[in-house]
Short mmCIF file of C-alpha atoms and ligand atoms in Angstrom, two decimals:
data_model
loop_
_atom_site.label_atom_id
_atom_site.label_comp_id
_atom_site.label_asym_id
_atom_site.label_seq_id
_atom_site.Cartn_x
_atom_site.Cartn_y
_atom_site.Cartn_z
CA MET A 251 -2.65 58.30 9.63
CA ASN A 252 -2.27 58.37 13.37
CA ALA A 253 -2.03 55.22 15.42
CA ASP A 254 -1.64 54.39 18.75
CA ILE A 255 1.17 52.19 18.41
CA LEU A 256 3.17 50.89 15.49
CA PHE A 257 4.56 47.51 15.93
CA THR A 258 8.20 47.21 13.59
CA ASN A 259 10.69 44.83 12.59
CA ILE A 260 8.29 41.54 11.76
CA SER A 261 10.45 39.23 9.54
CA GLN A 262 7.08 37.69 8.40
CA LEU A 263 3.56 39.05 8.39
CA VAL A 264 1.33 36.22 7.77
CA THR A 265 -2.52 36.30 7.45
CA PRO A 266 -5.33 35.04 5.52
CA ILE A 267 -7.19 37.68 3.42
CA GLY A 268 -10.69 38.42 3.16
CA ALA A 269 -13.61 38.05 5.68
CA GLY A 270 -15.29 34.77 6.01
CA ALA A 271 -14.30 30.98 6.04
CA ARG A 272 -11.67 29.51 3.47
CA GLY A 273 -12.58 26.27 1.53
CA GLY A 274 -10.99 23.81 -0.58
CA LYS A 275 -7.99 24.74 -2.47
CA GLN A 276 -8.41 28.67 -0.83
CA GLN A 277 -7.78 27.39 2.41
CA ALA A 278 -4.21 27.04 1.63
CA GLU A 279 -4.06 30.80 0.71
CA LEU A 280 -1.84 32.78 3.12
CA GLN A 281 -0.50 36.31 2.64
CA ILE A 282 3.13 36.55 4.11
CA THR A 283 4.80 40.01 4.20
CA PRO A 284 7.93 40.41 4.58
CA ASN A 285 9.76 43.09 6.57
CA ALA A 286 6.54 44.22 7.69
CA ALA A 287 4.59 46.20 10.34
CA PHE A 288 1.11 47.15 11.39
CA ALA A 289 -0.33 49.78 13.55
CA VAL A 290 -3.03 49.73 16.17
CA GLN A 291 -5.49 52.31 16.87
CA ASP A 292 -8.22 51.67 19.40
CA GLY A 293 -7.62 48.38 19.60
CA LEU A 294 -8.20 47.41 15.78
CA ILE A 295 -5.74 47.16 12.99
CA ALA A 296 -5.52 50.86 11.33
CA TRP A 297 -2.77 49.85 8.98
CA VAL A 298 -0.70 47.01 7.80
CA GLY A 299 2.16 46.56 5.31
CA ARG A 300 5.92 46.59 4.40
CA GLN A 301 7.95 48.62 6.80
CA ASN A 302 9.22 51.12 4.55
CA ASP A 303 5.85 51.76 3.11
CA TRP A 304 4.60 53.28 6.27
CA THR A 305 4.04 56.97 6.64
CA GLY A 306 2.19 57.73 9.24
CA THR A 307 2.73 59.05 12.91
CA ALA A 308 2.39 56.70 15.85
CA ARG A 309 2.13 57.70 19.57
CA GLU A 310 4.31 54.56 20.37
CA VAL A 311 6.78 52.40 18.25
CA LYS A 312 7.34 48.60 19.39
CA ASP A 313 10.29 46.89 17.87
CA LEU A 314 9.51 42.87 17.57
CA GLY A 315 13.06 42.31 16.76
CA GLY A 316 12.72 40.27 13.68
CA CYS A 317 10.24 37.71 14.66
CA ALA A 318 7.09 36.51 13.01
CA VAL A 319 3.69 37.57 13.66
CA VAL A 320 0.52 35.75 12.59
CA PRO A 321 -2.84 36.48 13.88
CA GLY A 322 -4.19 35.56 17.41
CA LEU A 323 -5.32 31.65 17.34
CA ILE A 324 -9.47 31.17 17.97
CA ASP A 325 -10.57 27.75 19.47
CA PRO A 326 -14.07 27.65 18.39
CA HIS A 327 -14.98 24.26 20.87
CA THR A 328 -14.09 23.79 24.40
CA HIS A 329 -15.72 22.88 27.52
CA ALA A 330 -13.91 24.56 30.09
CA VAL A 331 -15.92 24.41 32.92
CA TRP A 332 -16.05 21.35 34.82
CA ALA A 333 -15.37 20.09 38.34
CA GLY A 334 -13.48 16.64 39.05
CA ASN A 335 -11.55 14.27 36.89
CA ARG A 336 -11.81 11.59 34.72
CA LEU A 337 -8.53 9.96 35.94
CA ALA A 338 -10.77 6.42 36.55
CA ASP A 339 -12.15 6.42 32.86
CA PHE A 340 -8.41 7.15 31.57
CA GLU A 341 -7.01 3.90 33.58
CA ALA A 342 -10.05 1.82 32.51
CA ARG A 343 -9.73 2.58 28.60
CA ALA A 344 -5.98 2.08 29.64
CA SER A 345 -6.86 -1.62 30.30
CA GLY A 346 -9.45 -1.89 26.93
CA MET A 347 -12.39 -0.65 27.80
CA GLN A 348 -14.47 1.65 25.54
CA TYR A 349 -15.24 5.16 25.72
CA GLU A 350 -18.83 4.73 24.81
CA GLU A 351 -19.42 1.66 27.43
CA ILE A 352 -17.99 3.89 30.03
CA LEU A 353 -20.68 6.39 29.28
CA ARG A 354 -23.25 3.80 28.91
CA LEU A 355 -22.55 2.09 32.18
CA GLY A 356 -23.23 6.10 34.00
CA GLY A 357 -19.57 7.17 33.74
CA GLY A 358 -17.60 9.41 31.15
CA ILE A 359 -19.38 12.53 30.93
CA ARG A 360 -21.94 11.54 33.50
CA SER A 361 -19.33 11.47 35.90
CA SER A 362 -18.32 14.94 35.43
CA ILE A 363 -22.11 15.92 35.54
CA ARG A 364 -22.53 14.86 38.83
CA ASP A 365 -19.08 16.74 40.08
CA THR A 366 -19.82 19.47 37.95
CA SER A 367 -23.49 19.87 39.42
CA ALA A 368 -22.09 19.70 42.89
CA ALA A 369 -19.65 22.69 42.47
CA SER A 370 -20.35 26.38 43.33
CA LEU A 371 -20.29 29.47 40.96
CA GLU A 372 -16.98 30.02 42.78
CA GLN A 373 -15.33 26.48 42.59
CA LEU A 374 -16.17 26.17 38.57
CA VAL A 375 -14.72 30.36 38.53
CA ASP A 376 -11.25 28.61 40.33
CA LEU A 377 -11.01 25.80 38.24
CA ALA A 378 -11.62 27.02 34.66
CA LEU A 379 -9.43 30.27 34.90
CA PRO A 380 -6.14 28.80 34.91
CA ARG A 381 -7.39 26.22 31.92
CA LEU A 382 -8.07 29.19 30.05
CA LEU A 383 -5.00 31.07 30.99
CA ALA A 384 -3.28 28.16 29.64
CA LEU A 385 -5.15 27.94 26.24
CA GLN A 386 -4.22 31.95 26.14
CA SER A 387 -0.84 31.51 26.42
CA SER A 388 -0.56 28.72 23.85
CA GLY A 389 -1.67 31.57 21.63
CA ALA A 390 -5.42 31.45 21.84
CA THR A 391 -6.94 34.91 21.57
CA THR A 392 -10.71 34.02 21.16
CA ILE A 393 -12.04 30.99 23.01
CA GLU A 394 -15.33 29.50 22.83
CA VAL A 395 -16.47 27.63 25.82
CA LYS A 396 -19.61 25.27 26.40
CA SER A 397 -21.66 24.75 29.23
CA GLY A 398 -23.05 21.01 29.53
CA TYR A 399 -21.71 19.24 32.50
CA GLY A 400 -24.58 21.08 34.42
CA PHE A 401 -27.49 19.05 33.32
CA SER A 402 -29.96 20.69 35.40
CA LEU A 403 -31.44 23.78 34.62
CA GLU A 404 -29.67 25.44 37.60
CA ALA A 405 -26.17 24.01 36.95
CA GLU A 406 -26.24 24.77 33.42
CA LEU A 407 -27.50 28.34 34.21
CA ARG A 408 -24.68 28.51 36.74
CA CYS A 409 -21.69 26.86 34.15
CA LEU A 410 -22.67 29.91 31.97
CA GLU A 411 -22.70 32.57 34.85
CA ALA A 412 -19.30 31.28 35.54
CA ILE A 413 -18.18 31.58 31.85
CA LYS A 414 -19.14 35.61 32.02
CA ILE A 415 -17.33 35.94 35.36
CA LEU A 416 -14.12 34.22 33.65
CA GLN A 417 -14.70 37.11 30.94
CA SER A 418 -14.19 39.75 33.15
CA LYS A 419 -10.79 37.85 34.31
CA LEU A 420 -9.68 37.06 31.27
CA GLN A 421 -7.68 39.19 27.96
CA ALA A 422 -8.60 36.66 25.60
CA HIS A 423 -12.59 37.27 24.07
CA LEU A 424 -14.79 34.31 25.29
CA GLU A 425 -17.98 33.22 23.27
CA PRO A 426 -20.14 31.11 25.56
CA THR A 427 -22.22 28.60 23.91
CA LEU A 428 -25.12 26.07 26.08
CA LEU A 429 -24.47 22.50 25.22
CA ILE A 430 -27.52 20.19 25.90
CA HIS A 431 -25.32 17.08 26.07
CA VAL A 432 -26.56 13.80 27.12
CA PRO A 433 -30.08 13.03 28.27
CA PRO A 434 -31.09 11.44 31.66
CA GLN A 435 -29.71 7.79 31.62
CA ASN A 436 -33.56 6.81 32.81
CA ALA A 437 -35.16 6.58 28.95
CA SER A 438 -38.44 7.27 30.63
CA GLU A 439 -37.24 10.80 32.12
CA ARG A 440 -36.24 11.91 28.37
CA PRO A 441 -39.03 13.75 27.29
CA ALA A 442 -39.68 15.50 30.75
CA TYR A 443 -36.00 16.72 30.50
CA LEU A 444 -36.58 17.91 26.80
CA GLU A 445 -39.39 20.22 27.90
CA MET A 446 -37.39 21.45 30.10
CA VAL A 447 -34.86 22.17 27.91
CA CYS A 448 -36.99 23.95 25.32
CA LEU A 449 -39.14 25.21 27.68
CA GLU A 450 -37.18 26.44 30.46
CA LEU A 451 -33.51 26.30 29.98
CA ILE A 452 -32.85 27.75 26.27
CA PRO A 453 -35.13 30.57 26.94
CA GLN A 454 -33.15 31.37 30.29
CA ALA A 455 -29.90 31.13 28.73
CA LYS A 456 -31.06 32.86 25.88
CA PRO A 457 -29.39 36.46 27.14
CA LEU A 458 -25.80 34.48 28.03
CA VAL A 459 -25.20 32.84 24.68
CA LYS A 460 -25.09 33.49 21.23
CA ALA A 461 -25.46 29.63 20.08
CA VAL A 462 -26.79 26.07 21.28
CA ASP A 463 -24.73 23.16 20.43
CA VAL A 464 -26.21 19.26 20.82
CA PHE A 465 -24.39 15.91 21.37
CA ILE A 466 -25.81 13.86 18.87
CA GLU A 467 -25.05 9.97 19.10
CA ARG A 468 -25.91 6.64 20.24
CA GLU A 469 -25.37 7.63 23.64
CA ALA A 470 -26.51 11.15 23.72
CA PHE A 471 -29.52 12.81 21.95
CA ASN A 472 -31.40 11.07 19.06
CA LEU A 473 -32.15 12.81 15.87
CA LEU A 474 -35.80 13.90 16.73
CA GLU A 475 -34.89 15.07 20.21
CA THR A 476 -31.83 17.14 18.47
CA ARG A 477 -33.96 18.30 15.79
CA ARG A 478 -36.65 19.84 18.45
CA ILE A 479 -33.73 21.45 20.38
CA LEU A 480 -31.94 23.23 17.64
CA GLU A 481 -35.24 24.81 16.22
CA THR A 482 -35.99 25.86 19.79
CA ALA A 483 -33.08 27.03 19.82
CA GLN A 484 -33.61 29.11 16.05
CA ASN A 485 -36.78 29.95 17.01
CA HIS A 486 -35.27 32.17 19.90
CA GLY A 487 -33.05 33.68 17.70
CA LEU A 488 -29.64 31.62 18.52
CA ALA A 489 -27.13 30.01 16.31
CA VAL A 490 -26.77 26.58 16.29
CA LYS A 491 -24.06 23.99 16.09
CA LEU A 492 -23.57 19.97 16.99
CA HIS A 493 -21.23 17.02 18.23
CA ALA A 494 -22.08 14.75 15.31
CA ASP A 495 -20.37 12.09 13.64
CA GLN A 496 -18.05 11.13 16.34
CA PHE A 497 -18.82 7.19 16.96
CA HIS A 498 -21.71 6.63 14.45
CA CYS A 499 -23.44 8.44 11.64
CA VAL A 500 -26.77 9.00 12.82
CA GLY A 501 -28.06 12.20 10.96
CA GLY A 502 -26.39 15.03 12.93
CA LEU A 503 -24.24 16.25 9.95
CA GLU A 504 -27.02 16.24 7.87
CA LEU A 505 -29.42 18.07 9.66
CA GLY A 506 -26.93 20.73 10.89
CA VAL A 507 -26.47 21.46 7.45
CA GLU A 508 -30.38 21.70 6.87
CA LEU A 509 -30.43 24.07 9.46
CA GLY A 510 -27.75 25.91 8.48
CA ALA A 511 -25.29 25.31 11.78
CA LEU A 512 -22.67 27.32 12.31
CA SER A 513 -20.49 24.03 12.35
CA VAL A 514 -20.88 20.90 12.77
CA ASP A 515 -18.04 19.10 14.94
CA HIS A 516 -15.99 15.74 15.34
CA LEU A 517 -16.59 14.29 12.08
CA GLU A 518 -14.30 11.45 12.89
CA VAL A 519 -16.73 8.66 11.22
CA SER A 520 -18.48 10.96 8.40
CA GLY A 521 -18.02 9.02 5.16
CA GLN A 522 -18.35 10.60 1.50
CA PRO A 523 -22.38 11.15 1.55
CA GLN A 524 -21.88 13.60 4.63
CA ILE A 525 -18.37 15.04 3.35
CA ALA A 526 -19.90 15.95 0.32
CA LEU A 527 -22.88 17.36 2.05
CA ILE A 528 -21.14 19.96 4.34
CA ALA A 529 -18.89 20.79 1.26
CA LYS A 530 -21.77 21.97 -0.62
CA SER A 531 -22.79 24.00 2.36
CA GLN A 532 -22.02 26.96 4.59
CA THR A 533 -21.24 24.95 7.64
CA ILE A 534 -17.89 24.67 8.87
CA ALA A 535 -16.55 20.91 9.58
CA THR A 536 -14.27 21.60 12.70
CA ILE A 537 -12.16 18.77 13.55
CA LEU A 538 -10.63 17.85 16.96
CA PRO A 539 -7.56 16.52 16.92
CA GLY A 540 -7.06 16.14 20.18
CA VAL A 541 -10.01 13.52 20.62
CA THR A 542 -8.19 11.38 17.95
CA LEU A 543 -4.71 11.41 19.98
CA HIS A 544 -6.55 10.86 23.53
CA LEU A 545 -9.13 8.06 22.20
CA GLY A 546 -7.42 6.62 19.95
CA LEU A 547 -10.66 7.11 17.41
CA PRO A 548 -10.18 7.38 13.86
CA VAL A 549 -8.75 10.77 12.23
CA ALA A 550 -11.49 13.06 10.97
CA PRO A 551 -11.28 13.04 7.01
CA ALA A 552 -9.92 16.40 6.61
CA ARG A 553 -7.95 16.03 3.53
CA ALA A 554 -11.55 14.42 1.62
CA LEU A 555 -13.36 17.44 3.28
CA LEU A 556 -10.44 19.78 1.28
CA GLU A 557 -10.97 18.18 -1.59
CA ALA A 558 -14.83 18.12 -1.61
CA GLY A 559 -14.77 21.99 -1.17
CA ALA A 560 -15.48 22.23 2.58
CA ALA A 561 -13.68 24.97 4.96
CA VAL A 562 -12.53 23.04 7.88
CA ALA A 563 -11.41 24.18 11.22
CA ILE A 564 -9.71 23.07 14.54
CA GLY A 565 -10.57 23.35 18.25
CA THR A 566 -8.64 21.61 21.08
CA ASP A 567 -12.09 20.43 22.16
CA LEU A 568 -10.37 21.13 25.68
CA ASN A 569 -12.54 18.75 28.19
CA PRO A 570 -11.91 15.98 31.17
CA GLY A 571 -12.70 13.20 29.12
CA SER A 572 -12.17 13.13 25.35
CA SER A 573 -9.58 15.64 24.97
CA PRO A 574 -7.29 17.05 27.97
CA VAL A 575 -5.20 19.33 25.60
CA PHE A 576 -4.59 22.50 27.22
CA SER A 577 -2.83 24.23 23.97
CA SER A 578 -4.43 25.66 20.78
CA GLN A 579 -0.92 25.52 19.12
CA MET A 580 -0.81 22.31 19.74
CA ALA A 581 -4.12 21.56 18.08
CA LEU A 582 -2.94 23.30 15.22
CA ALA A 583 0.45 21.30 14.93
CA LEU A 584 -1.51 17.77 15.68
CA GLY A 585 -4.20 19.02 12.63
CA VAL A 586 -0.83 18.53 10.64
CA ARG A 587 0.21 15.09 11.97
CA LEU A 588 -2.85 13.67 12.26
CA ASN A 589 -5.24 15.08 9.79
CA ARG A 590 -2.44 15.48 7.02
CA LEU A 591 -3.44 19.52 6.97
CA THR A 592 -0.55 21.27 5.64
CA PRO A 593 0.95 24.00 7.84
CA ALA A 594 -1.24 26.87 6.09
CA GLU A 595 -4.19 25.22 5.66
CA ALA A 596 -3.83 24.70 9.51
CA LEU A 597 -3.40 28.51 9.99
CA VAL A 598 -6.48 29.12 8.11
CA ALA A 599 -8.10 26.76 10.09
CA CYS A 600 -7.42 28.00 13.59
CA THR A 601 -7.85 31.34 12.63
CA VAL A 602 -10.45 32.73 9.87
CA ASN A 603 -12.34 29.27 9.67
CA ALA A 604 -12.32 28.88 13.65
CA ALA A 605 -13.87 32.73 13.40
CA ALA A 606 -16.46 31.63 11.07
CA ALA A 607 -17.55 28.48 13.16
CA LEU A 608 -18.37 31.23 15.64
CA GLY A 609 -19.85 33.85 13.32
CA LEU A 610 -17.18 36.66 14.15
CA PRO A 611 -16.27 38.01 10.98
CA ASN A 612 -13.59 40.80 12.44
CA ARG A 613 -11.28 38.50 14.04
CA GLY A 614 -8.88 35.75 12.86
CA ARG A 615 -6.99 37.88 10.16
CA LEU A 616 -4.51 40.75 10.32
CA GLU A 617 -6.03 43.28 8.02
CA VAL A 618 -7.43 47.13 8.65
CA GLY A 619 -10.59 47.19 10.45
CA CYS A 620 -10.05 43.55 12.50
CA VAL A 621 -9.39 43.33 16.05
CA ALA A 622 -5.66 43.58 16.60
CA ASP A 623 -5.22 39.86 18.12
CA ALA A 624 -1.79 38.97 17.15
CA LEU A 625 1.08 36.06 18.15
CA VAL A 626 4.91 37.29 18.03
CA LEU A 627 6.74 34.08 17.64
CA TYR A 628 10.20 33.33 19.10
CA SER A 629 11.41 32.49 15.40
CA SER A 630 11.65 34.48 12.26
CA ASN A 631 10.07 31.95 10.56
CA TRP A 632 6.18 31.51 10.97
CA LEU A 633 5.82 27.47 10.22
CA GLU A 634 7.74 26.69 13.64
CA LEU A 635 3.99 27.71 15.31
CA ALA A 636 2.97 24.37 13.21
CA TYR A 637 6.63 22.39 13.89
CA LEU A 638 6.89 22.36 17.52
CA LEU A 639 5.50 20.15 20.29
CA GLY A 640 6.05 20.37 23.83
CA VAL A 641 7.45 24.14 23.77
CA ASN A 642 5.25 27.27 23.57
CA PRO A 643 6.72 28.79 19.95
CA VAL A 644 4.53 31.88 20.88
CA LYS A 645 7.30 34.70 22.49
CA THR A 646 4.24 37.59 22.63
CA ILE A 647 0.49 37.70 22.82
CA LEU A 648 -1.44 40.80 21.50
CA ILE A 649 -5.23 41.11 22.65
CA ALA A 650 -6.74 44.18 21.10
CA GLY A 651 -3.14 45.64 20.48
CA GLN A 652 -2.37 45.53 24.41
CA GLU A 653 0.60 43.14 25.43
CA VAL A 654 -0.53 40.06 27.56
CA LEU A 655 1.45 39.86 30.78
O1 NIG B 829 -16.57 16.67 22.50
N1 NIG B 829 -18.65 13.98 22.60
C1 NIG B 829 -19.04 14.82 23.79
N2 NIG B 829 -19.00 15.94 24.45
C2 NIG B 829 -17.35 16.04 24.62
C3 NIG B 829 -16.80 15.16 25.42
C4 NIG B 829 -16.97 15.17 26.75
C5 NIG B 829 -16.44 14.17 27.83
O2 NIG B 829 -16.03 13.21 27.47
O3 NIG B 829 -16.48 14.81 28.63
C6 NIG B 829 -16.64 15.74 23.08
O4 NIG B 829 -15.24 14.72 22.88
FE1 FE B 830 -16.95 18.71 22.40
#
């Protein structure tokens, strides 16, 4: 076997095995290879195993100094494109005002929409780039990025255009999603907005995205509206996902399962009926512990989801209002603390299960044929990835076999 590069002297190479999501008991299964090495050819993993078993030749050999290696993290849920800030909301909430109340009164997401829709394409790119670089340096090698603070046809398309430009400036792989976030505040304008979304926005966004997401909630879209948007997306050949069960169960998870959504995200208030339903489906249950921490919401029931057999993914939900979390490693570490996942379950949540939530079969694991995205840790023990809070355990990031500088 010939390879471009062989990475050697790895104390532990830790990875989920096999394509596709891992649910239930299988979510805890990792393969840990001691004294490991792996070879990369054309950006893909060409060989992986115990270093002593390597018999090929490589054009370059890189000694990783006895450190642990894990797959690059996959952040399956971010809203990295926004302008303005939500510091006034933060202060108001600290004085006892509720997130939903702020939104109902025209603040919150709606204030981010005012600021974002007034920003130029160049400003949106300049604001989002350092956020995505922060996620990348925390270990995210694949990042989903939603629109959703544009609102109008033009501003939503501008956000998606910004994501396309951001991809040309960033080594991490970006997956753009069209998010239909909130309806007009004036109820009489809702039908016309829905027409615009279904007849103009989705068809025009189609070349720029793989999936459409809707926020279904009392203060956002209702079940009927959500169904219409998601069915339109599917009729255009797009995948669907939802923000559901964040404050109230209003049928979003059930709709997501019925439509075969890639994922249903949030789930802070999901109960036994919702848990049982998603566990029987192929839909990924994506939890967002940063929101629990920042808004003081209930903890998404990750243990009950796993006990029922669901596949759980973790995202940062990086956004200005409900989760100012700029680290995928931190999201993983919070999944252990707040949602009571084991470190192994949390690593699977942030790798193969997150990949499945984005419909990406050859990412999130260090196996032959997969994209060679990997993290070299400072430690020889991979558990530091889940342990440390507030310092970065990631020493080197490899994206398609290339070191990120
Ligand atoms: O995932 N829940 C709705 N959307 C975002 C929050 C957006 C915001 O507060 O700006 C979320 O939490
Ligand atoms: Fe979100």
